Coordinates of C-alpha atoms in Angstrom, one line a residue:
Chain A
M1228 CA 75.7 128.1 80.5
G1229 CA 80.1 130.3 79.9
E1230 CA 82.1 128.5 78.2
E1231 CA 84.2 128.0 81.0
E1232 CA 81.3 126.3 82.8
L1233 CA 81.0 123.7 80.5
H1234 CA 84.5 123.2 80.0
Q1235 CA 84.9 122.6 83.2
L1236 CA 81.9 120.0 83.8
I1237 CA 83.7 118.4 80.2
R1238 CA 87.1 118.1 82.7
G1239 CA 84.4 116.8 85.6
C1240 CA 82.6 114.1 83.2
I1241 CA 85.8 112.4 81.8
K1242 CA 87.1 112.4 85.7
Q1243 CA 83.6 110.8 85.9
D1244 CA 82.4 112.1 88.5
R1245 CA 78.7 111.7 89.1
K1246 CA 78.0 115.9 90.1
C1247 CA 79.5 117.2 86.8
Q1248 CA 77.5 115.0 84.0
K1249 CA 74.0 115.1 86.0
M1250 CA 75.0 118.7 85.5
L1251 CA 76.2 118.1 81.8
Y1252 CA 72.9 116.2 81.4
K1253 CA 71.0 118.7 83.2
A1254 CA 71.4 121.7 81.2
F1255 CA 72.0 119.7 78.1
Y1256 CA 68.5 117.8 78.5
G1257 CA 65.8 119.7 77.0
F1258 CA 68.4 120.6 73.1
A1259 CA 69.2 116.7 73.2
M1260 CA 65.1 115.7 74.1
G1261 CA 64.5 118.1 71.2
I1262 CA 66.6 115.8 69.0
C1263 CA 64.7 112.9 70.2
L1264 CA 62.1 114.0 70.3
R1265 CA 61.3 114.7 66.3
Y1266 CA 62.5 110.9 65.5
A1267 CA 60.7 109.6 68.1
N1268 CA 57.4 108.3 67.7
D1269 CA 57.0 109.2 71.9
R1270 CA 57.7 110.5 74.6
D1271 CA 59.2 107.7 77.1
E1272 CA 60.8 106.2 74.1
A1273 CA 62.4 109.9 72.4
A1274 CA 63.7 110.1 77.1
E1275 CA 65.0 106.2 76.2
V1276 CA 66.8 106.5 73.6
M1277 CA 68.1 110.1 74.6
N1278 CA 69.7 108.0 77.3
Q1279 CA 71.1 106.3 75.6
G1280 CA 72.8 108.6 73.7
F1281 CA 74.0 110.4 77.0
F1282 CA 75.2 106.8 77.8
K1283 CA 76.9 107.1 75.5
V1284 CA 78.4 110.8 75.6
F1285 CA 80.1 110.0 79.4
T1286 CA 81.5 106.9 78.1
H1287 CA 83.6 108.2 75.6
I1288 CA 83.5 112.1 76.8
G1289 CA 87.4 112.1 77.1
S1290 CA 87.4 111.5 72.9
F1291 CA 85.6 115.0 72.6
D1292 CA 88.2 117.2 71.0
T1293 CA 87.6 120.5 73.2
T1294 CA 88.3 122.6 71.2
R1295 CA 85.4 122.3 69.3
P1296 CA 81.3 123.1 70.0
F1297 CA 79.8 120.7 72.7
K1298 CA 76.9 120.9 71.7
A1299 CA 77.1 120.4 67.7
W1300 CA 79.3 117.0 69.4
L1301 CA 76.6 116.7 71.4
G1302 CA 73.7 116.7 68.9
K1303 CA 75.0 115.0 66.2
I1304 CA 75.6 111.6 68.5
M1305 CA 71.8 112.4 69.1
M1306 CA 71.0 111.8 66.3
N1307 CA 73.8 109.0 65.4
V1308 CA 71.6 106.7 68.5
S1309 CA 68.2 108.1 67.1
I1310 CA 68.9 106.3 63.9
D1311 CA 70.2 103.6 65.4
F1312 CA 67.1 102.7 67.6
Y1313 CA 65.3 103.1 64.6
R1314 CA 67.4 101.6 62.3
A1315 CA 65.2 98.1 61.4
N1316 CA 62.4 100.5 60.9
L1317 CA 63.7 102.3 58.3
K1318 CA 63.6 99.7 55.1
M1319 CA 60.2 99.0 55.5
A1320 CA 57.8 99.7 52.5
Y1321 CA 55.0 101.9 53.3
T1322 CA 51.8 101.5 50.9
E1323 CA 49.4 103.2 51.4
D1324 CA 47.7 105.8 49.2
L1325 CA 48.9 109.2 48.3
E1326 CA 46.9 110.1 45.5
A1327 CA 44.5 112.1 48.4
A1328 CA 47.4 114.0 50.0
E1329 CA 47.8 115.5 46.3
H1330 CA 45.4 117.3 45.7
V1331 CA 44.7 119.2 48.8
S1332 CA 48.7 120.7 49.6
D1333 CA 47.2 124.0 48.8
G1334 CA 46.7 126.9 51.1
E1335 CA 49.2 129.2 53.6
L1336 CA 51.1 127.3 55.7
A1337 CA 52.3 130.1 57.2
D1338 CA 49.4 130.6 57.7
R1339 CA 48.5 128.4 60.8
N1340 CA 48.5 129.0 63.8
L1341 CA 51.0 125.5 65.0
S1342 CA 52.3 124.7 68.2
Y1343 CA 55.0 123.4 68.7
S1344 CA 53.1 120.6 70.4
D1345 CA 51.2 120.3 66.7
L1346 CA 53.9 120.0 64.8
L1347 CA 56.3 117.3 67.3
A1348 CA 53.1 115.6 67.1
M1349 CA 52.3 115.7 63.4
V1350 CA 56.4 114.3 62.6
Q1351 CA 55.9 112.1 65.4
Q1352 CA 52.7 110.2 63.5
L1353 CA 55.0 109.8 60.3
P1354 CA 55.6 106.6 59.9
Q1355 CA 59.5 105.9 60.8
A1356 CA 60.9 105.7 56.9
Y1357 CA 59.7 109.5 56.3
R1358 CA 60.0 111.0 59.4
T1359 CA 63.4 110.0 59.6
V1360 CA 64.3 110.7 56.0
F1361 CA 61.7 114.4 57.1
N1362 CA 64.3 115.3 59.7
L1363 CA 67.8 115.0 58.0
F1364 CA 67.0 116.6 55.9
A1365 CA 64.6 119.4 56.5
I1366 CA 65.6 119.6 59.6
E1367 CA 69.5 118.9 60.0
G1368 CA 69.7 119.6 56.4
Y1369 CA 71.4 116.6 54.4
S1370 CA 71.5 116.7 51.3
H1371 CA 70.2 113.2 50.2
E1372 CA 73.4 111.3 48.9
E1373 CA 74.3 111.6 52.5
I1374 CA 70.6 110.6 53.8
G1375 CA 71.7 107.4 52.0
E1376 CA 74.7 107.3 53.1
M1377 CA 73.3 107.5 56.3
L1378 CA 70.6 104.8 56.5
N1379 CA 72.4 103.3 54.1
I1380 CA 69.5 103.5 51.4
N1381 CA 69.1 105.1 47.7
A1382 CA 69.3 108.2 47.2
G1383 CA 66.9 108.4 45.1
T1384 CA 64.6 106.5 48.0
S1385 CA 65.2 109.6 50.5
K1386 CA 63.2 111.5 47.5
S1387 CA 60.7 109.4 47.1
N1388 CA 60.7 109.3 51.0
L1389 CA 61.2 112.6 51.4
H1390 CA 58.0 113.8 49.5
K1391 CA 55.9 111.3 50.9
A1392 CA 56.5 113.0 54.1
R1393 CA 55.7 116.3 52.8
Q1394 CA 52.7 114.9 51.4
K1395 CA 51.7 113.8 55.0
L1396 CA 51.6 116.8 56.7
K1397 CA 50.7 118.9 54.7
Q1398 CA 47.7 117.2 54.5
M1399 CA 48.0 116.9 58.7
I1400 CA 48.6 120.5 58.5
L1401 CA 45.4 120.9 56.3
N1402 CA 43.4 119.3 58.6
A1403 CA 44.2 121.1 61.4
D1404 CA 43.0 123.6 60.1
V1405 CA 39.9 122.5 61.1
P1406 CA 40.1 120.7 64.5
A1407 CA 36.6 121.6 64.6
K1408 CA 35.9 118.8 61.9
N1409 CA 38.5 116.8 63.2
I1410 CA 39.9 116.6 66.6
N1411 CA 42.4 114.1 65.7
Y1412 CA 44.4 114.6 62.2
N1413 CA 44.0 111.7 61.1
S1414 CA 40.4 110.2 59.9
G1415 CA 38.0 110.3 57.1
T1416 CA 40.5 110.3 54.1
D1417 CA 44.2 109.2 56.5
H1418 CA 42.7 106.2 57.6
T1419 CA 44.6 104.0 56.1
P1420 CA 47.6 105.5 57.1
I1421 CA 47.0 104.8 61.0
V1422 CA 46.4 101.2 60.7
A1423 CA 49.7 100.8 59.2
L1424 CA 51.4 103.3 61.2
K1425 CA 50.2 101.4 64.6
A1426 CA 51.0 98.2 62.7
I1427 CA 54.7 99.6 62.2
S1428 CA 55.3 100.7 65.6
M1429 CA 54.2 97.1 67.0
Q1430 CA 56.9 95.6 64.5
G1431 CA 60.1 98.3 65.3
V1432 CA 59.0 97.1 68.8
F1433 CA 59.4 93.8 67.7
L1434 CA 62.6 94.9 66.2
N1435 CA 64.5 96.5 68.0
K1436 CA 63.5 94.1 71.4
G1437 CA 67.6 93.5 71.9
I1438 CA 68.5 96.6 72.4
R1439 CA 65.7 98.0 74.7
E1440 CA 65.3 95.2 77.0
Chain B
M628 CA 56.2 126.7 42.6
N629 CA 55.6 123.5 44.1
N630 CA 59.3 123.7 45.4
E631 CA 59.5 126.8 46.9
K632 CA 55.6 124.8 48.7
D633 CA 57.8 122.0 50.2
K634 CA 60.5 124.9 51.5
N635 CA 58.1 126.5 53.1
L636 CA 56.5 123.4 54.7
D637 CA 60.2 122.9 55.7
D638 CA 60.9 126.0 57.0
L639 CA 58.3 125.9 59.0
F640 CA 58.5 122.6 60.6
N641 CA 62.6 123.6 60.7
K642 CA 61.6 126.4 62.6
K643 CA 59.7 125.6 65.3
L644 CA 60.9 121.9 66.0
Q645 CA 64.2 124.4 66.8
D646 CA 63.0 124.5 70.3
P647 CA 61.1 121.9 72.6
A648 CA 59.8 125.0 75.0
N649 CA 58.6 123.1 78.3
E650 CA 57.9 120.8 75.9
A651 CA 61.2 119.2 77.0
G652 CA 60.9 119.5 80.5
F653 CA 63.4 118.0 82.8
R654 CA 62.5 114.3 84.8
E655 CA 64.2 113.4 87.4
E656 CA 62.8 110.0 86.4
D657 CA 64.6 110.6 83.5
W658 CA 68.3 110.1 84.6
G659 CA 68.0 108.5 87.2
S660 CA 67.4 106.1 84.3
L661 CA 70.7 106.6 82.5
E662 CA 72.4 107.1 86.0
S663 CA 71.7 103.3 87.1
M664 CA 72.5 102.6 83.4
L665 CA 75.7 104.4 83.9
D666 CA 75.8 102.5 87.1
E667 CA 76.3 99.1 86.1
R668 CA 79.0 99.9 83.5
K669 CA 80.7 100.4 86.3
K670 CA 80.3 97.7 88.2
R671 CA 81.2 95.7 85.2
R672 CA 84.1 97.4 84.3
G673 CA 85.6 97.0 87.6
I674 CA 85.3 93.0 87.3
I675 CA 86.2 93.4 83.8
Y676 CA 89.5 95.4 84.7
W677 CA 90.6 93.0 87.7
L678 CA 90.3 89.8 85.4
P679 CA 94.0 90.8 83.4
V680 CA 95.7 92.1 86.8
L681 CA 94.7 88.7 88.4
G682 CA 95.5 87.1 85.5
S683 CA 98.5 88.2 84.5
V684 CA 99.7 88.1 88.3
A685 CA 98.8 84.1 87.3
A686 CA 100.7 83.6 84.6
L687 CA 103.6 84.9 85.6
L688 CA 103.6 83.3 88.7
L689 CA 103.1 80.4 86.3
L690 CA 106.6 81.4 83.7
F691 CA 108.1 81.3 87.3
L692 CA 106.6 77.6 88.1
G693 CA 107.2 76.3 84.3
W694 CA 111.1 78.1 85.0
W695 CA 111.7 75.9 87.9
A696 CA 110.1 73.5 86.5
L697 CA 112.5 73.4 84.1
R698 CA 115.7 73.7 86.0
P699 CA 116.0 70.8 86.9
Q700 CA 115.0 69.1 83.6
T701 CA 118.1 70.3 82.1
S702 CA 120.4 69.3 85.3
I703 CA 119.4 65.6 84.2
K704 CA 119.4 65.4 80.6
N705 CA 123.2 66.9 81.3
N706 CA 123.9 64.2 84.0
Q707 CA 122.9 61.6 80.9
N708 CA 124.7 63.9 79.1
N709 CA 128.2 63.3 81.0
V710 CA 127.6 59.9 81.4
Q711 CA 128.1 59.9 78.0
V712 CA 131.7 61.8 78.4
T713 CA 133.0 59.0 80.4
S714 CA 131.9 56.0 79.2
K715 CA 131.6 57.1 75.3
H716 CA 133.3 58.5 72.5
P717 CA 134.1 62.5 74.2
N718 CA 134.6 64.3 70.8
A719 CA 130.6 64.3 70.2
N720 CA 130.0 65.2 73.9
T721 CA 131.7 69.0 73.7
G722 CA 128.3 69.6 71.1
I723 CA 125.8 68.8 73.5
N724 CA 127.5 70.0 76.6
G725 CA 128.6 74.4 76.0
G726 CA 127.8 76.2 79.2
A727 CA 130.1 76.8 82.1
E728 CA 127.3 76.2 84.1
R729 CA 126.8 72.6 83.8
Q730 CA 129.8 72.3 84.0
P731 CA 128.9 71.4 88.5
E732 CA 127.0 68.8 87.2
G733 CA 129.7 67.2 85.5
V734 CA 131.7 67.2 89.4
K735 CA 128.8 66.1 90.9
Y736 CA 128.4 62.9 89.1
N737 CA 132.1 61.7 89.4
K738 CA 131.7 62.3 93.1
P739 CA 134.1 58.8 93.7
L740 CA 136.6 61.2 92.1
S741 CA 136.5 64.5 94.1
Q742 CA 139.8 65.0 95.0
S743 CA 141.0 68.9 95.4
Y744 CA 143.6 70.3 92.8
A745 CA 146.1 70.4 94.8
D746 CA 146.6 66.5 95.9
N747 CA 146.8 65.6 92.8
S748 CA 149.2 67.2 91.6
Q749 CA 151.2 65.8 94.4
P750 CA 150.6 62.3 93.7
G751 CA 150.8 62.7 90.2
K752 CA 154.3 64.3 89.8
G753 CA 155.8 61.3 91.1
N754 CA 154.0 58.8 89.4
N755 CA 156.6 58.2 85.8
E756 CA 153.6 56.2 83.8
S757 CA 151.3 58.8 84.2
K758 CA 153.8 62.3 83.8
S759 CA 153.0 62.9 80.4
F760 CA 149.2 63.9 80.7
F761 CA 149.4 64.6 84.5
T762 CA 151.9 68.0 82.3
L763 CA 148.6 68.6 79.9
S764 CA 146.3 68.3 82.0
A765 CA 148.6 70.4 84.4
A766 CA 149.0 73.3 82.1
G767 CA 145.5 73.5 81.5
S768 CA 144.5 74.0 84.9
R769 CA 148.0 76.9 85.1
H770 CA 145.6 78.7 81.9
N771 CA 142.5 78.1 83.5
T772 CA 143.9 79.2 87.0
G773 CA 141.7 82.5 88.5
T774 CA 138.3 81.1 86.0
A775 CA 135.8 79.8 87.3
A776 CA 135.5 77.7 84.7
S777 CA 139.0 75.8 87.1
T778 CA 136.1 72.7 88.4
A779 CA 136.4 70.9 84.6
N780 CA 140.1 71.1 85.3
D781 CA 139.6 69.9 88.9
L782 CA 137.8 67.0 87.9
A783 CA 140.8 66.4 85.0
T784 CA 143.5 65.6 87.1
S785 CA 141.7 64.7 90.2
E786 CA 140.2 61.7 87.5
S787 CA 143.7 61.2 86.3
N788 CA 145.3 60.8 88.8
D789 CA 142.6 58.7 90.9
L790 CA 143.1 56.3 88.2
A791 CA 146.8 56.2 87.3
T792 CA 147.1 56.2 91.7
S793 CA 145.8 52.8 91.9
T794 CA 147.1 51.5 88.7
S795 CA 150.0 52.0 86.9
Y796 CA 148.9 50.7 84.1
N797 CA 149.5 52.7 81.2
K798 CA 146.7 51.5 79.0
K799 CA 144.3 51.9 81.6
T800 CA 145.2 55.3 82.3
L801 CA 145.0 56.1 78.1
T802 CA 141.0 55.8 78.2
A803 CA 141.1 57.5 80.6
V804 CA 143.0 60.9 78.9
S805 CA 140.9 61.2 76.4
P806 CA 137.6 61.8 78.7
T807 CA 140.3 64.0 80.4
Y808 CA 140.8 66.2 76.5
A809 CA 137.6 66.2 76.8
F810 CA 136.9 68.0 80.1
N811 CA 139.9 70.7 79.4
Q812 CA 138.5 71.3 76.0
E813 CA 135.0 72.4 77.5
G814 CA 137.5 73.8 80.1
L815 CA 138.8 75.7 77.2
A816 CA 136.0 76.2 75.5
D817 CA 134.8 79.6 77.8
Q818 CA 137.7 81.3 78.0
N819 CA 138.5 82.6 74.3
V820 CA 142.3 83.5 75.5
S821 CA 143.1 79.8 76.5
T822 CA 141.3 78.0 73.2
V823 CA 143.4 80.1 70.9
K824 CA 146.9 78.7 73.0
Y825 CA 145.7 75.1 73.0
P826 CA 145.6 74.0 69.9
N827 CA 148.2 72.8 68.7
K828 CA 148.7 70.5 71.7
N829 CA 145.5 69.0 71.3
V830 CA 144.1 67.2 68.7
I831 CA 141.0 67.3 69.3
T832 CA 140.5 71.1 68.7
P833 CA 138.2 71.4 65.7
V834 CA 135.2 70.5 67.9
V835 CA 135.3 73.5 70.0
P836 CA 134.1 75.7 67.6
D837 CA 131.2 73.3 67.0
G838 CA 130.6 73.1 69.9
K839 CA 130.5 76.9 70.3
T840 CA 127.9 77.2 67.6
I841 CA 125.4 74.2 68.8
S842 CA 125.3 76.1 71.6
K843 CA 124.9 79.3 70.0
Q844 CA 121.5 77.5 67.5
K845 CA 120.2 76.6 71.1
P846 CA 119.3 79.6 72.6
A847 CA 117.5 80.9 69.0
F848 CA 113.6 79.2 70.3
R849 CA 111.1 82.0 69.1
P850 CA 107.5 81.6 71.0
Q851 CA 104.7 80.2 68.9
Y852 CA 101.2 81.7 69.8
A853 CA 98.0 79.9 69.3
L854 CA 94.1 80.8 69.3
T855 CA 91.7 77.6 70.3
V856 CA 88.3 77.6 70.0
L857 CA 86.9 74.9 71.6
A858 CA 83.9 72.4 72.7
A859 CA 83.2 69.9 75.5
P860 CA 80.7 68.1 76.1
D861 CA 81.5 66.8 80.7
A862 CA 80.4 64.6 83.1
N863 CA 79.7 66.8 86.4
G864 CA 79.6 65.1 90.0
V865 CA 79.9 65.8 93.9
G866 CA 82.5 63.8 95.4
S867 CA 82.4 60.9 92.7
F868 CA 81.0 61.0 89.2
Q869 CA 78.3 58.5 89.6
Q870 CA 75.7 60.6 89.9
S871 CA 76.9 62.9 86.9
K872 CA 74.9 65.2 84.6
L873 CA 76.4 66.0 81.6
G874 CA 77.4 70.0 81.1
T875 CA 78.1 71.3 78.1
N876 CA 81.5 74.0 78.0
V877 CA 82.5 76.6 74.7
G878 CA 85.5 78.9 75.2
L879 CA 87.7 80.3 73.4
A880 CA 91.5 80.2 74.6
F881 CA 95.3 81.4 74.1
S882 CA 98.5 79.3 74.0
A883 CA 101.5 80.7 73.9
S884 CA 104.5 78.2 73.9
I885 CA 107.4 79.4 76.0
T886 CA 109.8 76.9 75.9
K887 CA 110.4 74.4 72.7
K888 CA 107.7 71.8 75.2
L889 CA 106.2 74.0 77.3
T890 CA 103.5 75.8 76.9
I891 CA 101.1 78.0 79.2
S892 CA 97.9 78.8 78.1
T893 CA 94.5 80.2 79.2
G894 CA 91.8 80.7 78.1
A895 CA 87.3 82.3 78.9
I896 CA 85.2 79.0 78.8
Y897 CA 80.6 79.5 79.2
S898 CA 79.7 76.5 81.3
V899 CA 76.7 75.2 81.3
K900 CA 77.2 73.0 84.8
P901 CA 73.7 70.8 86.1
Y902 CA 74.2 68.3 88.9
S903 CA 72.7 66.3 91.5
A904 CA 74.0 65.5 94.6
E905 CA 72.8 63.8 98.0
Y906 CA 71.2 66.7 99.9
G907 CA 74.4 65.6 102.7
D908 CA 76.4 66.5 100.3
Y909 CA 75.5 70.8 100.6
H910 CA 76.8 73.0 102.9
I911 CA 73.6 75.8 102.9
A912 CA 72.8 78.1 106.2
Y913 CA 68.8 77.8 104.7
Q914 CA 67.8 75.7 107.4
F915 CA 64.5 73.2 106.4
P916 CA 61.8 72.8 107.9
Q917 CA 62.9 68.7 106.3
N918 CA 65.5 67.7 104.8
P919 CA 65.2 67.5 101.2
S920 CA 66.6 63.8 99.7
S921 CA 68.6 65.5 96.9
V922 CA 69.4 69.1 95.3
T923 CA 69.2 69.8 91.8
A924 CA 71.7 72.6 90.2
D925 CA 71.8 74.1 87.5
C926 CA 74.7 76.7 87.4
R927 CA 76.0 78.2 84.4
M928 CA 80.0 80.1 84.8
F929 CA 82.9 81.2 83.1
D930 CA 85.6 79.0 83.4
I931 CA 89.0 80.6 83.1
P932 CA 91.3 78.1 83.6
L933 CA 95.7 78.9 83.4
N934 CA 97.0 75.8 82.4
V935 CA 100.4 75.0 81.5
G936 CA 101.4 71.3 79.3
Y937 CA 104.8 70.1 78.7
Q938 CA 104.9 68.1 75.2
I939 CA 105.9 64.3 75.4
Y940 CA 105.4 64.0 72.4
N941 CA 105.9 65.4 68.5
K942 CA 106.3 63.2 65.2
H943 CA 105.5 64.1 62.0
Q944 CA 102.3 65.8 62.7
N945 CA 101.3 64.3 65.3
K946 CA 101.4 66.0 68.9
I947 CA 100.6 65.1 72.5
S948 CA 101.8 66.9 75.6
L949 CA 100.6 66.9 79.3
G950 CA 98.9 69.8 81.5
T951 CA 98.1 70.7 84.6
G952 CA 97.0 74.8 85.9
L953 CA 93.9 76.2 88.0
S954 CA 91.0 77.6 87.3
S955 CA 88.8 79.9 88.3
Y956 CA 85.1 79.9 88.4
I957 CA 82.9 83.1 87.5
M958 CA 78.8 82.0 88.4
L959 CA 76.9 83.8 85.9
H960 CA 73.8 81.5 87.2
E961 CA 72.8 79.4 90.4
S962 CA 69.3 77.9 90.3
Y963 CA 69.0 74.7 92.8
T964 CA 65.9 72.3 92.6
F965 CA 65.1 70.0 96.0
N966 CA 63.7 66.5 96.0
Y967 CA 62.0 65.1 98.9
A968 CA 61.4 62.0 99.9
D969 CA 57.8 62.6 100.8
P970 CA 55.7 64.0 97.6
Y971 CA 53.7 66.2 100.8
T972 CA 56.8 67.8 102.5
T973 CA 56.1 71.2 102.6
G974 CA 59.4 72.9 102.0
P975 CA 60.7 74.9 99.2
T976 CA 61.2 73.5 95.7
H977 CA 63.5 76.2 94.2
Y978 CA 66.2 79.1 95.1
T979 CA 67.9 81.1 92.4
V980 CA 70.9 82.6 93.8
P981 CA 70.8 86.2 93.2
N982 CA 74.3 87.6 93.6
S983 CA 77.1 85.8 91.2
N984 CA 80.6 85.0 92.9
N985 CA 83.6 84.2 91.8
Y986 CA 85.9 80.8 93.0
F987 CA 89.8 82.1 92.1
F988 CA 92.2 79.5 91.2
G989 CA 89.8 77.5 93.1
V990 CA 89.3 73.9 90.4
A991 CA 93.0 72.2 89.5
N992 CA 92.7 71.3 86.0
F993 CA 94.6 68.4 84.2
N994 CA 94.2 67.2 80.7
A995 CA 96.4 65.5 78.4
T996 CA 95.6 67.1 74.8
Y997 CA 96.0 65.2 71.5
E998 CA 97.3 68.1 68.6
H999 CA 96.6 66.7 64.6
R1000 CA 98.4 69.5 62.4
V1001 CA 96.0 70.4 59.4
N1002 CA 98.5 72.3 57.3
S1003 CA 101.3 74.7 59.4
K1004 CA 98.6 77.0 60.1
V1005 CA 95.3 75.5 61.8
S1006 CA 95.5 72.2 64.5
I1007 CA 93.0 70.1 65.5
M1008 CA 92.8 69.5 69.4
L1009 CA 91.8 66.3 71.3
Q1010 CA 91.7 67.1 74.5
P1011 CA 89.9 64.8 78.3
Y1012 CA 90.5 66.6 81.3
L1013 CA 89.7 66.6 84.4
K1014 CA 88.9 69.7 86.9
L1015 CA 88.9 68.4 90.5
P1016 CA 87.8 71.7 93.1
L1017 CA 90.6 72.6 95.7
T1018 CA 86.9 74.8 97.0
N1019 CA 84.2 74.7 97.7
I1020 CA 82.1 75.9 95.1
G1021 CA 78.6 77.8 94.5
Y1022 CA 76.1 79.3 97.5
S1023 CA 75.9 75.5 98.4
Q1024 CA 79.8 74.9 98.3
V1025 CA 79.2 71.8 96.8
R1026 CA 83.0 69.4 95.6
L1027 CA 82.2 70.1 91.8
Q1028 CA 84.1 67.1 89.8
T1029 CA 84.2 67.6 86.2
T1030 CA 85.2 65.4 83.5
G1031 CA 85.1 65.7 79.8
V1032 CA 86.3 65.6 76.4
A1033 CA 87.6 68.8 74.7
L1034 CA 86.9 69.4 70.9
G1035 CA 89.6 71.8 69.4
L1036 CA 90.9 74.0 66.7
N1037 CA 93.5 75.6 66.7
W1038 CA 94.8 78.3 64.9
N1039 CA 98.3 79.6 64.4
L1040 CA 99.7 82.6 65.5
N1041 CA 103.0 82.4 64.3
S1042 CA 102.2 82.4 60.6
L1043 CA 100.4 86.0 60.6
S1044 CA 104.9 86.9 61.2
K1045 CA 108.2 86.6 60.0
P1046 CA 110.7 85.0 61.3

């Protein structure tokens, strides 16, 4: 989409023109969904969060500075909405045992031929707090101090969550390398986190009830 | 070593997760749900946008009504003052009677003396005993000719003249003289030039500047604003309070005093109004197979009152005021339960109204407010009230009336701003 075309769409959105809103939505759907998917538990939830983000975009588009890149603004809104959506879960403590993951961290990660959906599935299987910190650090490129401020946690907690997230991801990648043995990424030694994960996502549903209805 | 591996891991995810490919393909249903979110907001915004417009129109209307209600009150006060002018000490009155427009009121009061100035001057000249003050009043009128305030002189001359012509006693005319001067002074008080000329002749002149300063202070009234949090239990009934049920109200009110005694208030009160009534009081288009004996309803609504209050008592820390106004009901929820006399009757037992309705200025409010000041910022309030319907309310079109007592906490907003 050309710069001029985008600005025309934005002008239409400022006038609350429904056609322009839909065009803008369609144009940035993939981009916004890509962000929300990384923070969400599944696709449906991601779509819900993304719609909340677009709702904010359309209601606050008047305050958007047209001299700045729209994509970055939209991305930031999607990220913030995602963080807010799961904020209740971010401070939860996880007590699962990561010892098992420590010694399986070897292996050339880049050699594994993992697709987008493989990696996304792994990220989505991380507990909420790990996933959010991993997203913010590894993908968005924030520092632990910044993450701590954004999530209202200690920089130390952020570091520790990142470490745990990496351990779990490595474990998942290694497990994925042998799909013949395990179709499920989480099995065998990794059994405990599944239980924890389910419990957490249930709690998330409960805590976010007000927002989601 | 470890760091590098971590970095590799991060990079792997960073690169691959940037492009969701067809994983995040557009789904029409997602747009549908966003569209309904946007539509809902539009609807809500519509209501919210209309409220201030309606509110301000109503406020202006009430402001006008308040002003209109205030007008006759000032003239009544003037009449009383004028009685004092003619009967009591004239000096004291000049302070209260300041404005030029009030003069005609004085004239009206002294109606029996309604002779024109021109007529009076003639017999006045012929009468020797009253000559001395006639010349004085004539002089005053000469100064005043061509100005609106000459009515005062008119009165002065006519009054003294009347007295003089009817009785020639000096003593009696002299008693009339003092009010005459008082009026003259008043008329002159509005004319800067003549006031300067007069002091030599009149002993009462010092009063003039006094009267002026007081009349200047009077309009220096500062409006007061207050915020009130209130809760009220109330009784709701249809037609009468015989079958009344207890309701609850919680709300926020804002009031502004437009004069020393008059206050306008508005707000938003969330009301839960349960009530029951005979079926005959209900007016529903639906034809029941067998008419229910009574109907019980549960209504939830926003009550937006617009009231004007007049203060009747204000001493020490206590204030009492009487108020009236109109309320708008914004229905949030209505559900009805139909009770049948015969337990075996088949018929609808419940009905919940799907769409909410609004009733703008459909209810008249009457209240009395007692306010006790705790400190300069906070006061507590007790307000018995009565709400009478002007239109039929709700899906069932009942005449729902309410009475109750509101308890409130006022917060004086003026304490924030400096005089």
